[in-house]
Amino acid sequence: RQTAVTPAPAGQLSNRRESFLPATADRLDLTESVAFFRRRFTLILGVLMLCLLAGLAYAMLAPKIYTANATVMLTDNAAEKIRAADRPENRQVLSNELVDTQVEIITSRTMAERVAGALGMGKGLDSNALRNVIDELEREVSAERTGNSYALAISYSATEAEASATIANEFARQFAGWELRSDQRNHA
C-alpha cells in the first residue's frame, strides 16, 4: 500500500518555522554596547591608566622584602624514633608529629633568643628593645617540611637581603646545634 504525502498548508509551515527562530528580543545586538564603549572610551582609558600608574608607584615605593631559605635535615636519632614504631600507621603519625615538633622548635621564642644572642642583636639594647627584636625574629621566621622527607626548610624575611640570609642561616645553625646537644644528652 502506498500513502501519499501531501504538503502542509501554508499557514502551518510558517508557524513551525517561527518556533525555531529566536524572538527579536532574544537576539544579541552589540551596537548599543559598542556605542557605549565609544562614548566612554576616554574615561575607560583614563581609569585604566590611573590604575596602572598607582600599581607602578606602589611597586617602586613599597619596601622590598627579601626571603632567604636554609634547609636542615633531621638526624638519624630522629629517624630511628620513627623506625621504632611497631605498626606502619603509627610510623606515619609519629613521623608527622616528630617533624611538627621540630618545626615548632625552630619557630620558638627560645630559638629566636638564641639567634639574637649569637648574632649580637641585643648588644646595647634595653629589655623592651630586645623584646621587640626577638618578637620580630619570631614573627618573620617560618619552617616547613620539604615534601615527605625529613628535611625542613627554614625561611626568614627581612628588608635587607644580607640580613635575611644571615638570620636564616643562623636559625639553621642554632637548630642543628640544639639537635646535636639533644642527641648527645639522649645517648649519654
Short mmCIF file of N, CA and C in Angstrom, two decimals:
data_model
loop_
_atom_site.label_atom_id
_atom_site.label_comp_id
_atom_site.label_asym_id
_atom_site.label_seq_id
_atom_site.Cartn_x
_atom_site.Cartn_y
_atom_site.Cartn_z
N ARG A 1 0.79 -1.18 0.00
CA ARG A 1 0.00 0.00 0.00
C ARG A 1 0.84 1.25 0.00
N GLN A 2 0.51 2.20 -0.71
CA GLN A 2 1.23 3.47 -0.80
C GLN A 2 0.44 4.56 -0.12
N THR A 3 1.18 5.40 0.60
CA THR A 3 0.50 6.56 1.20
C THR A 3 1.00 7.79 0.49
N ALA A 4 0.16 8.67 0.34
CA ALA A 4 0.52 9.91 -0.35
C ALA A 4 0.93 10.97 0.67
N VAL A 5 1.96 11.66 0.31
CA VAL A 5 2.43 12.75 1.16
C VAL A 5 1.88 14.04 0.59
N THR A 6 1.20 14.73 1.42
CA THR A 6 0.62 15.99 0.95
C THR A 6 1.30 17.13 1.69
N PRO A 7 1.59 18.18 1.01
CA PRO A 7 2.24 19.31 1.67
C PRO A 7 1.29 19.95 2.68
N ALA A 8 1.90 20.49 3.73
CA ALA A 8 1.12 21.17 4.77
C ALA A 8 0.62 22.49 4.24
N PRO A 9 -0.49 22.94 4.74
CA PRO A 9 -0.99 24.25 4.30
C PRO A 9 0.02 25.34 4.66
N ALA A 10 0.02 26.41 3.95
CA ALA A 10 0.99 27.49 4.08
C ALA A 10 1.00 28.09 5.48
N GLY A 11 -0.09 28.21 6.15
CA GLY A 11 -0.15 28.80 7.49
C GLY A 11 0.56 27.96 8.52
N GLN A 12 0.44 26.64 8.41
CA GLN A 12 1.08 25.76 9.39
C GLN A 12 2.60 25.75 9.23
N LEU A 13 3.10 25.82 8.02
CA LEU A 13 4.53 25.80 7.79
C LEU A 13 5.21 27.02 8.40
N SER A 14 4.64 28.16 8.24
CA SER A 14 5.27 29.37 8.78
C SER A 14 5.26 29.35 10.31
N ASN A 15 4.25 28.75 10.94
CA ASN A 15 4.22 28.66 12.40
C ASN A 15 5.34 27.76 12.91
N ARG A 16 5.58 26.68 12.21
CA ARG A 16 6.66 25.78 12.62
C ARG A 16 8.02 26.46 12.48
N ARG A 17 8.23 27.18 11.41
CA ARG A 17 9.50 27.84 11.18
C ARG A 17 9.74 28.92 12.23
N GLU A 18 8.74 29.63 12.63
CA GLU A 18 8.88 30.69 13.61
C GLU A 18 9.22 30.14 15.00
N SER A 19 8.79 28.92 15.29
CA SER A 19 9.08 28.36 16.60
C SER A 19 10.57 28.04 16.75
N PHE A 20 11.31 27.85 15.65
CA PHE A 20 12.73 27.58 15.71
C PHE A 20 13.58 28.84 15.68
N LEU A 21 13.06 29.94 15.23
CA LEU A 21 13.80 31.18 15.17
C LEU A 21 13.70 31.91 16.50
N PRO A 22 14.78 32.53 16.95
CA PRO A 22 14.69 33.26 18.21
C PRO A 22 13.80 34.50 18.05
N ALA A 23 13.18 34.85 19.13
CA ALA A 23 12.36 36.04 19.12
C ALA A 23 13.26 37.26 18.96
N THR A 24 12.75 38.34 18.48
CA THR A 24 13.57 39.53 18.25
C THR A 24 14.16 40.05 19.56
N ALA A 25 13.52 39.86 20.69
CA ALA A 25 14.04 40.31 21.97
C ALA A 25 15.21 39.44 22.43
N ASP A 26 15.28 38.18 21.95
CA ASP A 26 16.35 37.27 22.34
C ASP A 26 17.61 37.44 21.49
N ARG A 27 17.54 38.18 20.43
CA ARG A 27 18.70 38.35 19.56
C ARG A 27 19.70 39.30 20.21
N LEU A 28 20.97 39.00 20.01
CA LEU A 28 22.05 39.80 20.58
C LEU A 28 22.38 40.93 19.64
N ASP A 29 22.28 42.15 20.16
CA ASP A 29 22.57 43.33 19.35
C ASP A 29 23.68 44.10 20.06
N LEU A 30 24.85 44.09 19.48
CA LEU A 30 26.01 44.71 20.10
C LEU A 30 26.16 46.19 19.76
N THR A 31 25.33 46.72 18.94
CA THR A 31 25.51 48.12 18.53
C THR A 31 25.42 49.07 19.71
N GLU A 32 24.51 48.81 20.64
CA GLU A 32 24.40 49.69 21.80
C GLU A 32 25.60 49.54 22.72
N SER A 33 26.10 48.33 22.89
CA SER A 33 27.28 48.11 23.72
C SER A 33 28.51 48.78 23.12
N VAL A 34 28.71 48.62 21.84
CA VAL A 34 29.84 49.25 21.16
C VAL A 34 29.72 50.77 21.25
N ALA A 35 28.54 51.29 21.08
CA ALA A 35 28.32 52.74 21.17
C ALA A 35 28.66 53.24 22.58
N PHE A 36 28.30 52.48 23.62
CA PHE A 36 28.62 52.86 24.99
C PHE A 36 30.12 52.96 25.18
N PHE A 37 30.86 51.94 24.71
CA PHE A 37 32.31 51.95 24.87
C PHE A 37 32.95 53.07 24.05
N ARG A 38 32.42 53.39 22.90
CA ARG A 38 32.95 54.51 22.10
C ARG A 38 32.73 55.84 22.81
N ARG A 39 31.55 56.00 23.42
CA ARG A 39 31.26 57.26 24.12
C ARG A 39 32.14 57.40 25.36
N ARG A 40 32.43 56.30 26.06
CA ARG A 40 33.15 56.34 27.32
C ARG A 40 34.62 55.93 27.17
N PHE A 41 35.12 55.88 25.94
CA PHE A 41 36.47 55.40 25.71
C PHE A 41 37.50 56.19 26.50
N THR A 42 37.44 57.50 26.49
CA THR A 42 38.43 58.31 27.20
C THR A 42 38.35 58.08 28.71
N LEU A 43 37.15 57.94 29.25
CA LEU A 43 37.00 57.67 30.68
C LEU A 43 37.57 56.31 31.03
N ILE A 44 37.25 55.30 30.25
CA ILE A 44 37.76 53.94 30.49
C ILE A 44 39.28 53.92 30.39
N LEU A 45 39.83 54.55 29.39
CA LEU A 45 41.28 54.60 29.21
C LEU A 45 41.93 55.36 30.36
N GLY A 46 41.32 56.45 30.80
CA GLY A 46 41.85 57.23 31.92
C GLY A 46 41.89 56.43 33.20
N VAL A 47 40.83 55.71 33.51
CA VAL A 47 40.78 54.88 34.72
C VAL A 47 41.81 53.76 34.64
N LEU A 48 41.94 53.15 33.49
CA LEU A 48 42.93 52.09 33.30
C LEU A 48 44.35 52.63 33.51
N MET A 49 44.67 53.78 32.94
CA MET A 49 45.99 54.37 33.10
C MET A 49 46.25 54.76 34.56
N LEU A 50 45.24 55.29 35.23
CA LEU A 50 45.37 55.66 36.63
C LEU A 50 45.69 54.43 37.49
N CYS A 51 45.01 53.33 37.24
CA CYS A 51 45.27 52.08 37.97
C CYS A 51 46.68 51.56 37.70
N LEU A 52 47.10 51.61 36.45
CA LEU A 52 48.46 51.17 36.11
C LEU A 52 49.51 52.04 36.78
N LEU A 53 49.30 53.35 36.79
CA LEU A 53 50.25 54.25 37.45
C LEU A 53 50.28 54.03 38.96
N ALA A 54 49.12 53.79 39.57
CA ALA A 54 49.08 53.52 41.01
C ALA A 54 49.83 52.23 41.33
N GLY A 55 49.65 51.19 40.52
CA GLY A 55 50.37 49.94 40.72
C GLY A 55 51.87 50.11 40.54
N LEU A 56 52.28 50.87 39.56
CA LEU A 56 53.70 51.12 39.33
C LEU A 56 54.30 51.92 40.48
N ALA A 57 53.58 52.92 40.96
CA ALA A 57 54.07 53.72 42.09
C ALA A 57 54.24 52.85 43.34
N TYR A 58 53.27 51.99 43.59
CA TYR A 58 53.37 51.09 44.74
C TYR A 58 54.58 50.17 44.59
N ALA A 59 54.76 49.61 43.41
CA ALA A 59 55.88 48.69 43.18
C ALA A 59 57.22 49.39 43.37
N MET A 60 57.30 50.65 43.00
CA MET A 60 58.55 51.39 43.11
C MET A 60 58.81 51.89 44.53
N LEU A 61 57.76 52.24 45.27
CA LEU A 61 57.92 52.87 46.57
C LEU A 61 57.79 51.92 47.75
N ALA A 62 57.17 50.78 47.55
CA ALA A 62 56.98 49.82 48.65
C ALA A 62 58.33 49.25 49.05
N PRO A 63 58.50 48.99 50.35
CA PRO A 63 59.78 48.42 50.78
C PRO A 63 59.96 47.01 50.20
N LYS A 64 61.17 46.73 49.81
CA LYS A 64 61.48 45.40 49.25
C LYS A 64 61.61 44.42 50.41
N ILE A 65 61.07 43.24 50.23
CA ILE A 65 61.17 42.19 51.23
C ILE A 65 61.95 41.03 50.60
N TYR A 66 63.03 40.66 51.27
CA TYR A 66 63.85 39.55 50.79
C TYR A 66 63.61 38.35 51.70
N THR A 67 63.51 37.19 51.10
CA THR A 67 63.32 35.96 51.86
C THR A 67 64.47 35.01 51.55
N ALA A 68 65.14 34.60 52.61
CA ALA A 68 66.24 33.65 52.47
C ALA A 68 65.78 32.30 53.01
N ASN A 69 66.30 31.22 52.43
CA ASN A 69 65.93 29.87 52.84
C ASN A 69 67.18 29.08 53.22
N ALA A 70 67.03 28.28 54.24
CA ALA A 70 68.08 27.34 54.65
C ALA A 70 67.38 26.00 54.90
N THR A 71 68.02 24.92 54.54
CA THR A 71 67.42 23.60 54.71
C THR A 71 68.25 22.80 55.70
N VAL A 72 67.55 22.15 56.63
CA VAL A 72 68.21 21.27 57.60
C VAL A 72 67.60 19.88 57.48
N MET A 73 68.40 18.90 57.80
CA MET A 73 67.96 17.51 57.74
C MET A 73 67.87 16.98 59.16
N LEU A 74 66.79 16.28 59.47
CA LEU A 74 66.68 15.67 60.79
C LEU A 74 67.72 14.56 60.90
N THR A 75 68.29 14.39 62.08
CA THR A 75 69.38 13.43 62.26
C THR A 75 68.86 12.00 62.32
N ASP A 76 69.81 11.07 62.35
CA ASP A 76 69.46 9.65 62.42
C ASP A 76 68.71 9.32 63.69
N ASN A 77 68.98 10.02 64.79
CA ASN A 77 68.29 9.76 66.04
C ASN A 77 66.79 9.98 65.85
N ALA A 78 66.42 11.03 65.16
CA ALA A 78 65.01 11.29 64.90
C ALA A 78 64.44 10.22 63.97
N ALA A 79 65.22 9.83 62.98
CA ALA A 79 64.75 8.80 62.06
C ALA A 79 64.59 7.47 62.77
N GLU A 80 65.48 7.17 63.74
CA GLU A 80 65.35 5.92 64.49
C GLU A 80 64.08 5.90 65.34
N LYS A 81 63.71 7.04 65.88
CA LYS A 81 62.46 7.12 66.64
C LYS A 81 61.28 6.77 65.74
N ILE A 82 61.37 7.19 64.51
CA ILE A 82 60.28 6.90 63.56
C ILE A 82 60.27 5.41 63.22
N ARG A 83 61.45 4.84 62.99
CA ARG A 83 61.52 3.42 62.63
C ARG A 83 61.15 2.51 63.80
N ALA A 84 61.24 3.02 65.01
CA ALA A 84 60.96 2.21 66.20
C ALA A 84 59.47 1.93 66.38
N ALA A 85 58.63 2.61 65.67
CA ALA A 85 57.19 2.37 65.80
C ALA A 85 56.87 0.97 65.30
N ASP A 86 55.95 0.28 66.01
CA ASP A 86 55.64 -1.11 65.67
C ASP A 86 54.87 -1.23 64.36
N ARG A 87 53.79 -0.48 64.23
CA ARG A 87 52.92 -0.64 63.07
C ARG A 87 53.14 0.49 62.07
N PRO A 88 52.89 0.20 60.78
CA PRO A 88 53.10 1.23 59.75
C PRO A 88 52.25 2.48 59.98
N GLU A 89 51.01 2.33 60.44
CA GLU A 89 50.18 3.51 60.65
C GLU A 89 50.72 4.38 61.79
N ASN A 90 51.31 3.76 62.82
CA ASN A 90 51.94 4.52 63.90
C ASN A 90 53.19 5.24 63.40
N ARG A 91 53.87 4.61 62.47
CA ARG A 91 55.09 5.19 61.92
C ARG A 91 54.79 6.53 61.24
N GLN A 92 53.70 6.57 60.47
CA GLN A 92 53.34 7.81 59.78
C GLN A 92 52.94 8.90 60.78
N VAL A 93 52.15 8.54 61.78
CA VAL A 93 51.72 9.51 62.78
C VAL A 93 52.92 10.03 63.55
N LEU A 94 53.79 9.13 63.98
CA LEU A 94 54.98 9.54 64.72
C LEU A 94 55.86 10.42 63.85
N SER A 95 55.99 10.08 62.60
CA SER A 95 56.80 10.87 61.69
C SER A 95 56.26 12.29 61.59
N ASN A 96 54.98 12.43 61.36
CA ASN A 96 54.38 13.76 61.24
C ASN A 96 54.48 14.53 62.55
N GLU A 97 54.24 13.84 63.66
CA GLU A 97 54.33 14.50 64.97
C GLU A 97 55.75 14.96 65.24
N LEU A 98 56.72 14.13 64.92
CA LEU A 98 58.11 14.49 65.16
C LEU A 98 58.52 15.70 64.31
N VAL A 99 58.16 15.68 63.06
CA VAL A 99 58.51 16.80 62.17
C VAL A 99 57.80 18.07 62.63
N ASP A 100 56.54 17.97 63.00
CA ASP A 100 55.81 19.14 63.51
C ASP A 100 56.47 19.69 64.76
N THR A 101 56.96 18.81 65.62
CA THR A 101 57.66 19.24 66.83
C THR A 101 58.93 19.99 66.46
N GLN A 102 59.67 19.48 65.49
CA GLN A 102 60.90 20.15 65.06
C GLN A 102 60.60 21.54 64.50
N VAL A 103 59.51 21.66 63.74
CA VAL A 103 59.11 22.96 63.19
C VAL A 103 58.78 23.93 64.33
N GLU A 104 58.08 23.44 65.34
CA GLU A 104 57.75 24.29 66.49
C GLU A 104 59.00 24.74 67.23
N ILE A 105 59.99 23.87 67.32
CA ILE A 105 61.24 24.23 67.99
C ILE A 105 61.95 25.34 67.21
N ILE A 106 62.00 25.20 65.89
CA ILE A 106 62.68 26.20 65.06
C ILE A 106 62.02 27.56 65.19
N THR A 107 60.70 27.60 65.21
CA THR A 107 59.98 28.88 65.25
C THR A 107 59.68 29.35 66.67
N SER A 108 60.29 28.71 67.67
CA SER A 108 60.00 29.06 69.06
C SER A 108 60.72 30.34 69.49
N ARG A 109 60.25 30.89 70.57
CA ARG A 109 60.86 32.08 71.15
C ARG A 109 62.27 31.78 71.64
N THR A 110 62.47 30.61 72.21
CA THR A 110 63.80 30.23 72.70
C THR A 110 64.81 30.22 71.57
N MET A 111 64.41 29.68 70.42
CA MET A 111 65.33 29.65 69.27
C MET A 111 65.60 31.07 68.78
N ALA A 112 64.58 31.94 68.78
CA ALA A 112 64.77 33.33 68.37
C ALA A 112 65.73 34.04 69.33
N GLU A 113 65.63 33.75 70.62
CA GLU A 113 66.55 34.33 71.60
C GLU A 113 67.98 33.86 71.35
N ARG A 114 68.15 32.59 71.03
CA ARG A 114 69.48 32.06 70.73
C ARG A 114 70.07 32.73 69.49
N VAL A 115 69.25 32.91 68.47
CA VAL A 115 69.72 33.56 67.24
C VAL A 115 70.12 35.00 67.53
N ALA A 116 69.29 35.71 68.27
CA ALA A 116 69.60 37.11 68.62
C ALA A 116 70.91 37.18 69.41
N GLY A 117 71.10 36.26 70.34
CA GLY A 117 72.34 36.24 71.12
C GLY A 117 73.55 35.92 70.28
N ALA A 118 73.41 34.93 69.39
CA ALA A 118 74.54 34.52 68.55
C ALA A 118 74.96 35.62 67.57
N LEU A 119 74.00 36.38 67.09
CA LEU A 119 74.30 37.45 66.14
C LEU A 119 74.60 38.78 66.82
N GLY A 120 74.51 38.82 68.15
CA GLY A 120 74.79 40.05 68.87
C GLY A 120 73.74 41.12 68.64
N MET A 121 72.52 40.72 68.39
CA MET A 121 71.46 41.69 68.09
C MET A 121 70.95 42.42 69.34
N GLY A 122 71.30 41.92 70.51
CA GLY A 122 70.80 42.52 71.73
C GLY A 122 71.80 43.45 72.41
N LYS A 123 72.98 43.62 71.82
CA LYS A 123 74.01 44.45 72.45
C LYS A 123 73.55 45.90 72.51
N GLY A 124 73.63 46.45 73.73
CA GLY A 124 73.31 47.86 73.92
C GLY A 124 71.82 48.18 73.90
N LEU A 125 70.97 47.17 73.91
CA LEU A 125 69.53 47.41 73.88
C LEU A 125 68.93 47.22 75.26
N ASP A 126 67.93 48.04 75.57
CA ASP A 126 67.22 47.82 76.83
C ASP A 126 66.28 46.62 76.65
N SER A 127 65.62 46.21 77.73
CA SER A 127 64.80 44.99 77.68
C SER A 127 63.62 45.12 76.71
N ASN A 128 63.02 46.30 76.57
CA ASN A 128 61.90 46.47 75.62
C ASN A 128 62.37 46.36 74.18
N ALA A 129 63.50 47.00 73.88
CA ALA A 129 64.03 46.93 72.51
C ALA A 129 64.45 45.50 72.18
N LEU A 130 65.06 44.81 73.13
CA LEU A 130 65.45 43.42 72.91
C LEU A 130 64.22 42.54 72.69
N ARG A 131 63.18 42.78 73.47
CA ARG A 131 61.92 42.02 73.29
C ARG A 131 61.36 42.26 71.89
N ASN A 132 61.43 43.50 71.40
CA ASN A 132 60.94 43.80 70.05
C ASN A 132 61.76 43.09 68.98
N VAL A 133 63.07 43.02 69.17
CA VAL A 133 63.94 42.32 68.22
C VAL A 133 63.58 40.83 68.19
N ILE A 134 63.43 40.25 69.37
CA ILE A 134 63.10 38.82 69.44
C ILE A 134 61.71 38.56 68.87
N ASP A 135 60.76 39.46 69.15
CA ASP A 135 59.42 39.32 68.57
C ASP A 135 59.47 39.34 67.05
N GLU A 136 60.29 40.24 66.49
CA GLU A 136 60.42 40.31 65.03
C GLU A 136 61.05 39.04 64.47
N LEU A 137 62.08 38.55 65.13
CA LEU A 137 62.71 37.29 64.68
C LEU A 137 61.68 36.17 64.67
N GLU A 138 60.92 36.09 65.74
CA GLU A 138 59.92 35.02 65.86
C GLU A 138 58.81 35.17 64.82
N ARG A 139 58.45 36.40 64.52
CA ARG A 139 57.37 36.66 63.56
C ARG A 139 57.80 36.39 62.12
N GLU A 140 59.05 36.68 61.78
CA GLU A 140 59.50 36.60 60.39
C GLU A 140 60.10 35.25 60.00
N VAL A 141 60.32 34.36 60.97
CA VAL A 141 60.87 33.05 60.63
C VAL A 141 59.72 32.07 60.38
N SER A 142 59.94 31.17 59.46
CA SER A 142 58.98 30.08 59.24
C SER A 142 59.77 28.83 58.90
N ALA A 143 59.15 27.70 59.17
CA ALA A 143 59.79 26.42 58.86
C ALA A 143 58.71 25.47 58.39
N GLU A 144 59.03 24.67 57.42
CA GLU A 144 58.08 23.67 56.93
C GLU A 144 58.82 22.47 56.38
N ARG A 145 58.11 21.39 56.39
CA ARG A 145 58.66 20.13 55.89
C ARG A 145 58.77 20.20 54.38
N THR A 146 59.84 19.66 53.85
CA THR A 146 60.04 19.63 52.41
C THR A 146 59.50 18.30 51.88
N GLY A 147 58.31 18.35 51.30
CA GLY A 147 57.67 17.14 50.79
C GLY A 147 57.42 16.15 51.91
N ASN A 148 57.73 14.87 51.68
CA ASN A 148 57.58 13.84 52.71
C ASN A 148 58.92 13.44 53.30
N SER A 149 59.94 14.23 53.04
CA SER A 149 61.28 13.90 53.53
C SER A 149 61.45 14.36 54.98
N TYR A 150 62.63 14.14 55.51
CA TYR A 150 62.97 14.60 56.85
C TYR A 150 63.79 15.88 56.78
N ALA A 151 63.64 16.62 55.70
CA ALA A 151 64.30 17.90 55.54
C ALA A 151 63.31 19.01 55.89
N LEU A 152 63.81 20.02 56.59
CA LEU A 152 62.99 21.17 56.96
C LEU A 152 63.56 22.41 56.29
N ALA A 153 62.69 23.18 55.64
CA ALA A 153 63.10 24.43 55.01
C ALA A 153 62.82 25.57 55.99
N ILE A 154 63.85 26.30 56.34
CA ILE A 154 63.73 27.44 57.24
C ILE A 154 63.80 28.70 56.38
N SER A 155 62.83 29.58 56.53
CA SER A 155 62.78 30.82 55.75
C SER A 155 62.75 32.01 56.70
N TYR A 156 63.41 33.08 56.28
CA TYR A 156 63.36 34.32 57.05
C TYR A 156 63.22 35.49 56.08
N SER A 157 62.32 36.41 56.40
CA SER A 157 62.06 37.56 55.56
C SER A 157 62.54 38.83 56.25
N ALA A 158 63.23 39.69 55.50
CA ALA A 158 63.72 40.96 56.03
C ALA A 158 63.81 41.98 54.89
N THR A 159 64.00 43.23 55.25
CA THR A 159 64.09 44.29 54.23
C THR A 159 65.47 44.37 53.61
N GLU A 160 66.45 43.68 54.16
CA GLU A 160 67.80 43.64 53.60
C GLU A 160 68.15 42.20 53.26
N ALA A 161 68.67 42.00 52.06
CA ALA A 161 68.96 40.64 51.58
C ALA A 161 70.02 39.96 52.45
N GLU A 162 71.09 40.68 52.79
CA GLU A 162 72.17 40.08 53.57
C GLU A 162 71.70 39.69 54.97
N ALA A 163 70.90 40.55 55.59
CA ALA A 163 70.38 40.25 56.92
C ALA A 163 69.47 39.03 56.87
N SER A 164 68.66 38.96 55.83
CA SER A 164 67.75 37.82 55.67
C SER A 164 68.53 36.51 55.58
N ALA A 165 69.58 36.49 54.77
CA ALA A 165 70.39 35.28 54.61
C ALA A 165 71.13 34.94 55.89
N THR A 166 71.71 35.94 56.54
CA THR A 166 72.46 35.70 57.78
C THR A 166 71.55 35.12 58.86
N ILE A 167 70.36 35.68 59.01
CA ILE A 167 69.46 35.22 60.07
C ILE A 167 68.91 33.83 59.75
N ALA A 168 68.56 33.56 58.50
CA ALA A 168 68.07 32.22 58.13
C ALA A 168 69.15 31.17 58.40
N ASN A 169 70.39 31.49 58.04
CA ASN A 169 71.50 30.54 58.28
C ASN A 169 71.74 30.35 59.77
N GLU A 170 71.58 31.42 60.55
CA GLU A 170 71.80 31.30 62.00
C GLU A 170 70.70 30.46 62.64
N PHE A 171 69.46 30.58 62.17
CA PHE A 171 68.40 29.71 62.68
C PHE A 171 68.76 28.25 62.38
N ALA A 172 69.28 27.98 61.19
CA ALA A 172 69.68 26.60 60.84
C ALA A 172 70.82 26.13 61.73
N ARG A 173 71.81 27.00 61.97
CA ARG A 173 72.94 26.62 62.84
C ARG A 173 72.46 26.35 64.27
N GLN A 174 71.62 27.22 64.77
CA GLN A 174 71.14 27.06 66.14
C GLN A 174 70.31 25.79 66.28
N PHE A 175 69.48 25.50 65.28
CA PHE A 175 68.68 24.27 65.32
C PHE A 175 69.58 23.05 65.27
N ALA A 176 70.58 23.05 64.38
CA ALA A 176 71.49 21.92 64.27
C ALA A 176 72.25 21.73 65.58
N GLY A 177 72.69 22.83 66.21
CA GLY A 177 73.37 22.73 67.49
C GLY A 177 72.45 22.20 68.58
N TRP A 178 71.21 22.67 68.59
CA TRP A 178 70.23 22.19 69.58
C TRP A 178 69.99 20.69 69.40
N GLU A 179 69.83 20.27 68.14
CA GLU A 179 69.57 18.85 67.86
C GLU A 179 70.77 17.99 68.24
N LEU A 180 71.98 18.49 67.97
CA LEU A 180 73.19 17.76 68.33
C LEU A 180 73.30 17.61 69.85
N ARG A 181 73.06 18.69 70.58
CA ARG A 181 73.10 18.62 72.05
C ARG A 181 72.02 17.68 72.58
N SER A 182 70.86 17.70 71.94
CA SER A 182 69.77 16.81 72.34
C SER A 182 70.15 15.35 72.13
N ASP A 183 70.78 15.04 70.98
CA ASP A 183 71.23 13.68 70.69
C ASP A 183 72.30 13.24 71.68
N GLN A 184 73.23 14.14 72.02
CA GLN A 184 74.29 13.78 72.96
C GLN A 184 73.71 13.49 74.35
N ARG A 185 72.72 14.28 74.79
CA ARG A 185 72.10 14.04 76.08
C ARG A 185 71.35 12.71 76.09
N ASN A 186 70.71 12.36 74.98
CA ASN A 186 69.96 11.11 74.90
C ASN A 186 70.87 9.88 74.88
N HIS A 187 72.08 10.01 74.34
CA HIS A 187 73.00 8.88 74.25
C HIS A 187 73.94 8.79 75.43
N ALA A 188 73.96 9.80 76.29
CA ALA A 188 74.88 9.80 77.44
C ALA A 188 74.37 8.96 78.58
#
